[in-house]
Amino acid sequence: MNSSQSTVPITFTVYSSLGVYNSALVICISVLYISSLCINLFLILVICVESRLHKPMYILLVNLSVSGVIGSSSVCPSIIKHLTVSQQETSLEGCLTQVFLTNVYGSCMFCLLALMAYDRYVSICKPLLYHSIMTPAKVKLMLLLVYSILSLSSAIQVYLTSRLTLCRHTVNKLFCDSLVIANLSCTKTTVISVYGLCCIMCLIIFPFVLVILSYVHIFTVILKPSKQSQWKALQTCTPHLVTFINFSIASFSGFIYNRVSHQVPKTVNIFTSLNFFVIPPLLHPIIYGIKMQEIRQSINKLMEKNIHL
């Protein structure tokens, strides 16, 4: 990173065109963000406190909530700040930090959803081997591996991006991402483009395909005539399947938007940002809290205990 260009702030031009919508957006994003934080932290608390929830699926669910908190916290505070101040600027270092966190969030969600799909696959297709395959120790090891790979890959992408020489410093989006900084550079670099494509293939497309394959096997087992008793097990897949579809739609919309962001109106700009970074982290714990009986029972137990106290 050149010391001269690091002192030049990145300016977000989209905020100045929002006008009368600023106050409404501040309230809307603040309510959604705070609600998301409270719900996710409450779900994490419930699972950590209740010893009977210390199972692989719930360990993964805790990490899904943590990932959601990271994702929403990486953009919401800065959006709220820029909506309430006169100068919508950030340093290049701040922009690169946001790139790192948003990259980790997006890829982490798909990797966690893939691990959760594998957990459901083993539970339904290989029930007798479940407790030997999906032990808490193995799950924690897989999570450590996922976080290490994602942190390293995102750090490399941020380093490569930081080496670019910027010819422009204005952005027509609500936040920074790697494509934004790449578009500000004086030259296009093949290395960053190829590396970014490899990251997408390995950390997003590959986990996505693993989820699809897991459900193909699951439905193959469920539809066998002698497997009627497995329909109950399929019900445990519903929250994960809904979460996966919801986040996949949000991700696909965000991917398309990044490619045509200069051609879309500001309302689409705002909606796409909220749809990817705010809505999924808010909905996912609600979906699991409503659909999974053990979580509902644990929440009721915790509430009753607090009432008695």
Tab-separated table of C-alpha atoms in Angstrom:
chain	number	residue	atom	x	y	z
A	1	MET	CA	0.000	0.000	0.000
A	2	ASN	CA	1.457	3.359	-1.018
A	3	SER	CA	1.724	5.758	1.942
A	4	SER	CA	0.547	8.656	-0.225
A	5	GLN	CA	-2.654	6.969	-1.396
A	6	SER	CA	-3.434	5.536	2.040
A	7	THR	CA	-3.937	9.085	3.313
A	8	VAL	CA	-6.551	9.856	0.638
A	9	PRO	CA	-10.007	8.866	1.971
A	10	ILE	CA	-12.546	6.766	0.080
A	11	THR	CA	-15.744	8.791	-0.461
A	12	PHE	CA	-19.180	7.157	-0.718
A	13	THR	CA	-21.218	9.249	-3.132
A	14	VAL	CA	-24.468	7.261	-2.826
A	15	TYR	CA	-25.291	8.729	0.605
A	16	SER	CA	-25.518	12.319	-0.626
A	17	SER	CA	-28.299	11.363	-3.051
A	18	LEU	CA	-30.567	9.770	-0.446
A	19	GLY	CA	-31.924	13.085	0.828
A	20	VAL	CA	-35.149	12.732	2.851
A	21	TYR	CA	-34.702	8.954	3.137
A	22	ASN	CA	-31.715	9.303	5.492
A	23	SER	CA	-33.676	9.384	8.759
A	24	ALA	CA	-35.955	6.523	7.739
A	25	LEU	CA	-32.952	4.415	6.726
A	26	VAL	CA	-31.117	5.124	9.978
A	27	ILE	CA	-34.138	3.951	11.987
A	28	CYS	CA	-34.786	0.929	9.759
A	29	ILE	CA	-31.185	-0.315	9.664
A	30	SER	CA	-30.666	0.387	13.380
A	31	VAL	CA	-33.780	-1.587	14.358
A	32	LEU	CA	-32.893	-4.514	12.079
A	33	TYR	CA	-29.240	-4.546	13.188
A	34	ILE	CA	-29.959	-4.339	16.925
A	35	SER	CA	-32.704	-6.972	16.589
A	36	SER	CA	-30.303	-9.250	14.716
A	37	LEU	CA	-27.618	-8.805	17.380
A	38	CYS	CA	-30.023	-9.495	20.256
A	39	ILE	CA	-31.624	-12.556	18.654
A	40	ASN	CA	-28.309	-14.130	17.628
A	41	LEU	CA	-26.655	-13.455	20.983
A	42	PHE	CA	-29.709	-14.841	22.783
A	43	LEU	CA	-29.610	-18.024	20.682
A	44	ILE	CA	-25.878	-18.411	21.377
A	45	LEU	CA	-26.559	-17.951	25.098
A	46	VAL	CA	-29.339	-20.555	25.116
A	47	ILE	CA	-27.180	-23.164	23.353
A	48	CYS	CA	-24.146	-22.473	25.559
A	49	VAL	CA	-26.155	-22.609	28.812
A	50	GLU	CA	-28.183	-25.734	27.976
A	51	SER	CA	-25.905	-28.785	28.228
A	52	ARG	CA	-28.324	-30.984	26.244
A	53	LEU	CA	-27.768	-28.694	23.238
A	54	HIS	CA	-24.024	-29.338	23.200
A	55	LYS	CA	-24.367	-31.453	20.074
A	56	PRO	CA	-22.724	-31.099	16.638
A	57	MET	CA	-25.759	-29.480	14.956
A	58	TYR	CA	-26.083	-26.852	17.685
A	59	ILE	CA	-22.337	-26.191	17.783
A	60	LEU	CA	-22.586	-25.416	14.075
A	61	LEU	CA	-25.675	-23.283	14.707
A	62	VAL	CA	-23.738	-21.186	17.247
A	63	ASN	CA	-21.058	-20.578	14.641
A	64	LEU	CA	-23.724	-19.668	12.069
A	65	SER	CA	-25.005	-17.018	14.497
A	66	VAL	CA	-21.472	-15.754	15.168
A	67	SER	CA	-20.906	-15.484	11.416
A	68	GLY	CA	-24.161	-13.536	11.079
A	69	VAL	CA	-23.064	-11.114	13.810
A	70	ILE	CA	-19.719	-10.609	12.037
A	71	GLY	CA	-21.450	-10.001	8.699
A	72	SER	CA	-24.004	-7.477	9.937
A	73	SER	CA	-21.450	-5.745	12.202
A	74	SER	CA	-19.003	-5.358	9.320
A	75	VAL	CA	-21.334	-3.016	7.410
A	76	CYS	CA	-24.275	-1.794	9.542
A	77	PRO	CA	-22.385	0.485	11.982
A	78	SER	CA	-20.521	2.172	9.106
A	79	ILE	CA	-23.743	2.619	7.092
A	80	ILE	CA	-25.499	4.163	10.107
A	81	LYS	CA	-22.497	6.420	10.722
A	82	HIS	CA	-22.393	7.627	7.114
A	83	LEU	CA	-26.127	8.309	7.164
A	84	THR	CA	-25.790	10.554	10.204
A	85	VAL	CA	-22.647	12.601	9.379
A	86	SER	CA	-22.018	15.232	6.727
A	87	GLN	CA	-18.863	13.629	5.285
A	88	GLN	CA	-19.250	10.051	4.055
A	89	GLU	CA	-15.598	9.019	3.998
A	90	THR	CA	-13.435	6.178	5.224
A	91	SER	CA	-9.727	5.450	5.128
A	92	LEU	CA	-8.288	2.874	2.753
A	93	GLU	CA	-7.297	0.789	5.791
A	94	GLY	CA	-10.881	0.903	7.043
A	95	CYS	CA	-12.127	-0.076	3.607
A	96	LEU	CA	-9.734	-3.048	3.450
A	97	THR	CA	-10.808	-4.170	6.927
A	98	GLN	CA	-14.398	-4.165	5.731
A	99	VAL	CA	-13.354	-6.185	2.671
A	100	PHE	CA	-11.718	-8.786	4.926
A	101	LEU	CA	-14.767	-9.133	7.191
A	102	THR	CA	-17.339	-9.259	4.372
A	103	ASN	CA	-15.284	-11.884	2.519
A	104	VAL	CA	-15.024	-14.032	5.657
A	105	TYR	CA	-18.759	-13.637	6.318
A	106	GLY	CA	-19.922	-14.665	2.833
A	107	SER	CA	-17.666	-17.691	2.470
A	108	CYS	CA	-18.076	-18.728	6.120
A	109	MET	CA	-21.861	-18.893	5.780
A	110	PHE	CA	-21.633	-21.285	2.818
A	111	CYS	CA	-18.982	-23.442	4.512
A	112	LEU	CA	-21.049	-23.672	7.704
A	113	LEU	CA	-24.184	-24.507	5.740
A	114	ALA	CA	-22.198	-27.258	3.978
A	115	LEU	CA	-21.070	-28.695	7.334
A	116	MET	CA	-24.651	-28.566	8.609
A	117	ALA	CA	-25.869	-30.340	5.463
A	118	TYR	CA	-23.221	-33.031	6.009
A	119	ASP	CA	-24.421	-33.384	9.612
A	120	ARG	CA	-28.003	-33.950	8.382
A	121	TYR	CA	-26.759	-36.372	5.704
A	122	VAL	CA	-24.929	-38.526	8.260
A	123	SER	CA	-27.864	-38.351	10.690
A	124	ILE	CA	-30.408	-39.560	8.114
A	125	CYS	CA	-28.384	-41.712	5.735
A	126	LYS	CA	-25.977	-43.276	8.261
A	127	PRO	CA	-27.764	-43.043	11.619
A	128	LEU	CA	-25.847	-45.919	13.254
A	129	LEU	CA	-22.520	-44.234	12.511
A	130	TYR	CA	-23.625	-40.695	13.410
A	131	HIS	CA	-22.154	-40.558	16.919
A	132	SER	CA	-18.821	-41.953	15.745
A	133	ILE	CA	-18.553	-39.641	12.717
A	134	MET	CA	-19.984	-36.381	14.093
A	135	THR	CA	-18.258	-36.139	17.467
A	136	PRO	CA	-17.917	-32.682	19.095
A	137	ALA	CA	-14.120	-32.944	18.789
A	138	LYS	CA	-14.294	-33.633	15.048
A	139	VAL	CA	-16.784	-30.789	14.542
A	140	LYS	CA	-14.512	-28.347	16.390
A	141	LEU	CA	-11.556	-29.522	14.291
A	142	MET	CA	-13.545	-28.943	11.082
A	143	LEU	CA	-14.549	-25.489	12.296
A	144	LEU	CA	-10.939	-24.622	13.124
A	145	LEU	CA	-9.904	-25.724	9.640
A	146	VAL	CA	-12.692	-23.664	8.030
A	147	TYR	CA	-11.837	-20.492	9.965
A	148	SER	CA	-8.115	-20.890	9.280
A	149	ILE	CA	-8.606	-21.341	5.534
A	150	LEU	CA	-11.115	-18.494	5.273
A	151	SER	CA	-8.983	-16.069	7.295
A	152	LEU	CA	-5.870	-16.892	5.292
A	153	SER	CA	-7.590	-16.673	1.895
A	154	SER	CA	-9.269	-13.376	2.777
A	155	ALA	CA	-6.013	-11.945	4.185
A	156	ILE	CA	-4.216	-12.816	0.934
A	157	GLN	CA	-6.948	-11.155	-1.130
A	158	VAL	CA	-6.795	-8.023	1.028
A	159	TYR	CA	-2.993	-7.944	0.709
A	160	LEU	CA	-3.151	-8.247	-3.086
A	161	THR	CA	-5.846	-5.572	-3.228
A	162	SER	CA	-3.831	-3.234	-1.005
A	163	ARG	CA	-0.970	-3.310	-3.530
A	164	LEU	CA	-3.131	-1.702	-6.203
A	165	THR	CA	-2.538	1.919	-7.177
A	166	LEU	CA	-5.826	3.811	-7.048
A	167	CYS	CA	-6.692	6.443	-9.649
A	168	ARG	CA	-10.138	7.220	-8.199
A	169	HIS	CA	-11.434	7.488	-4.647
A	170	THR	CA	-15.214	7.715	-5.027
A	171	VAL	CA	-17.588	4.781	-4.562
A	172	ASN	CA	-21.270	4.637	-5.490
A	173	LYS	CA	-22.112	1.943	-2.925
A	174	LEU	CA	-22.981	1.805	0.767
A	175	PHE	CA	-19.826	-0.082	1.780
A	176	CYS	CA	-16.494	-1.431	0.530
A	177	ASP	CA	-15.844	-4.786	-1.087
A	178	SER	CA	-12.940	-6.197	-3.087
A	179	LEU	CA	-14.584	-5.449	-6.426
A	180	VAL	CA	-15.110	-1.819	-5.415
A	181	ILE	CA	-11.399	-1.266	-4.742
A	182	ALA	CA	-10.407	-3.203	-7.865
A	183	ASN	CA	-12.616	-0.876	-9.938
A	184	LEU	CA	-10.857	2.153	-8.421
A	185	SER	CA	-7.408	0.948	-9.497
A	186	CYS	CA	-5.500	2.400	-12.423
A	187	THR	CA	-4.923	-0.992	-14.027
A	188	LYS	CA	-6.661	-4.351	-14.022
A	189	THR	CA	-4.516	-7.168	-12.625
A	190	THR	CA	-4.928	-10.753	-13.776
A	191	VAL	CA	-3.520	-12.152	-10.522
A	192	ILE	CA	-6.280	-10.632	-8.362
A	193	SER	CA	-8.996	-11.646	-10.843
A	194	VAL	CA	-7.776	-15.265	-11.020
A	195	TYR	CA	-7.283	-15.476	-7.246
A	196	GLY	CA	-10.764	-14.060	-6.611
A	197	LEU	CA	-12.269	-16.584	-9.031
A	198	CYS	CA	-10.437	-19.461	-7.306
A	199	CYS	CA	-11.754	-18.284	-3.914
A	200	ILE	CA	-15.314	-18.159	-5.249
A	201	MET	CA	-15.001	-21.653	-6.730
A	202	CYS	CA	-13.423	-23.237	-3.634
A	203	LEU	CA	-15.162	-21.366	-0.804
A	204	ILE	CA	-18.616	-20.660	-2.233
A	205	ILE	CA	-19.414	-22.850	-5.267
A	206	PHE	CA	-17.855	-26.013	-3.802
A	207	PRO	CA	-19.755	-25.793	-0.458
A	208	PHE	CA	-22.928	-24.934	-2.407
A	209	VAL	CA	-22.545	-28.102	-4.491
A	210	LEU	CA	-21.856	-30.160	-1.346
A	211	VAL	CA	-25.162	-28.985	0.149
A	212	ILE	CA	-27.035	-29.925	-3.040
A	213	LEU	CA	-25.391	-33.384	-3.148
A	214	SER	CA	-26.173	-33.955	0.543
A	215	TYR	CA	-29.850	-33.282	-0.051
A	216	VAL	CA	-29.896	-35.476	-3.148
A	217	HIS	CA	-28.694	-38.379	-0.964
A	218	ILE	CA	-31.096	-37.449	1.840
A	219	PHE	CA	-34.139	-37.406	-0.438
A	220	THR	CA	-33.002	-40.657	-2.061
A	221	VAL	CA	-33.088	-42.342	1.341
A	222	ILE	CA	-36.366	-40.705	2.373
A	223	LEU	CA	-38.213	-41.767	-0.766
A	224	LYS	CA	-37.400	-45.451	-0.361
A	225	PRO	CA	-40.565	-47.454	0.525
A	226	SER	CA	-39.022	-49.006	3.632
A	227	LYS	CA	-37.876	-45.689	5.029
A	228	GLN	CA	-41.154	-44.164	6.160
A	229	SER	CA	-39.798	-43.707	9.671
A	230	GLN	CA	-37.171	-41.333	8.264
A	231	TRP	CA	-39.759	-38.636	7.518
A	232	LYS	CA	-39.407	-37.414	11.109
A	233	ALA	CA	-35.689	-37.014	10.573
A	234	LEU	CA	-36.370	-34.996	7.441
A	235	GLN	CA	-38.235	-32.437	9.542
A	236	THR	CA	-34.953	-31.558	11.228
A	237	CYS	CA	-33.647	-30.540	7.787
A	238	THR	CA	-36.358	-27.937	7.216
A	239	PRO	CA	-34.672	-25.043	9.112
A	240	HIS	CA	-31.363	-25.718	7.375
A	241	LEU	CA	-32.979	-26.018	3.946
A	242	VAL	CA	-34.907	-22.751	4.397
A	243	THR	CA	-31.754	-21.008	5.662
A	244	PHE	CA	-29.710	-22.333	2.748
A	245	ILE	CA	-32.258	-21.221	0.134
A	246	ASN	CA	-32.626	-17.809	1.774
A	247	PHE	CA	-28.884	-17.124	1.898
A	248	SER	CA	-28.288	-18.523	-1.612
A	249	ILE	CA	-30.899	-16.169	-3.073
A	250	ALA	CA	-29.387	-13.216	-1.178
A	251	SER	CA	-25.878	-14.165	-2.368
A	252	PHE	CA	-26.933	-14.637	-5.986
A	253	SER	CA	-28.734	-11.275	-5.938
A	254	GLY	CA	-25.617	-9.639	-4.467
A	255	PHE	CA	-23.384	-11.242	-7.099
A	256	ILE	CA	-25.575	-9.972	-9.951
A	257	TYR	CA	-25.809	-6.537	-8.337
A	258	ASN	CA	-22.006	-6.236	-8.058
A	259	ARG	CA	-21.733	-6.742	-11.817
A	260	VAL	CA	-24.371	-4.139	-12.745
A	261	SER	CA	-24.254	-1.761	-9.744
A	262	HIS	CA	-23.573	1.266	-11.952
A	263	GLN	CA	-26.827	0.660	-13.850
A	264	VAL	CA	-29.272	0.190	-10.960
A	265	PRO	CA	-31.215	2.812	-8.945
A	266	LYS	CA	-30.268	3.654	-5.354
A	267	THR	CA	-33.269	1.765	-3.936
A	268	VAL	CA	-31.864	-1.479	-5.369
A	269	ASN	CA	-28.460	-0.530	-3.933
A	270	ILE	CA	-29.949	-0.245	-0.443
A	271	PHE	CA	-32.149	-3.337	-0.704
A	272	THR	CA	-29.304	-5.552	-1.946
A	273	SER	CA	-27.060	-4.478	0.937
A	274	LEU	CA	-29.770	-5.189	3.520
A	275	ASN	CA	-30.764	-8.435	1.814
A	276	PHE	CA	-27.270	-9.909	2.149
A	277	PHE	CA	-25.878	-8.461	5.395
A	278	VAL	CA	-28.923	-7.807	7.578
A	279	ILE	CA	-31.874	-10.029	6.628
A	280	PRO	CA	-30.176	-13.486	6.710
A	281	PRO	CA	-28.529	-12.973	10.143
A	282	LEU	CA	-31.911	-11.789	11.456
A	283	LEU	CA	-34.010	-14.586	9.954
A	284	HIS	CA	-31.752	-17.605	10.498
A	285	PRO	CA	-31.960	-17.777	14.328
A	286	ILE	CA	-35.711	-17.092	14.138
A	287	ILE	CA	-36.166	-19.972	11.670
A	288	TYR	CA	-34.225	-22.368	13.903
A	289	GLY	CA	-35.936	-21.123	17.055
A	290	ILE	CA	-39.391	-21.723	15.569
A	291	LYS	CA	-38.756	-25.050	13.820
A	292	MET	CA	-36.467	-26.925	16.241
A	293	GLN	CA	-38.302	-28.317	19.250
A	294	GLU	CA	-35.223	-28.701	21.460
A	295	ILE	CA	-34.380	-25.015	21.068
A	296	ARG	CA	-37.970	-23.961	21.819
A	297	GLN	CA	-37.999	-26.134	24.935
A	298	SER	CA	-34.642	-24.759	26.079
A	299	ILE	CA	-35.822	-21.174	25.569
A	300	ASN	CA	-38.990	-21.860	27.572
A	301	LYS	CA	-36.954	-23.513	30.324
A	302	LEU	CA	-34.555	-20.563	30.466
A	303	MET	CA	-37.418	-18.056	30.551
A	304	GLU	CA	-39.217	-19.963	33.319
A	305	LYS	CA	-36.019	-20.129	35.365
A	306	ASN	CA	-35.534	-16.355	35.058
A	307	ILE	CA	-39.170	-15.722	36.021
A	308	HIS	CA	-38.788	-17.840	39.169
A	309	LEU	CA	-35.600	-15.984	40.063
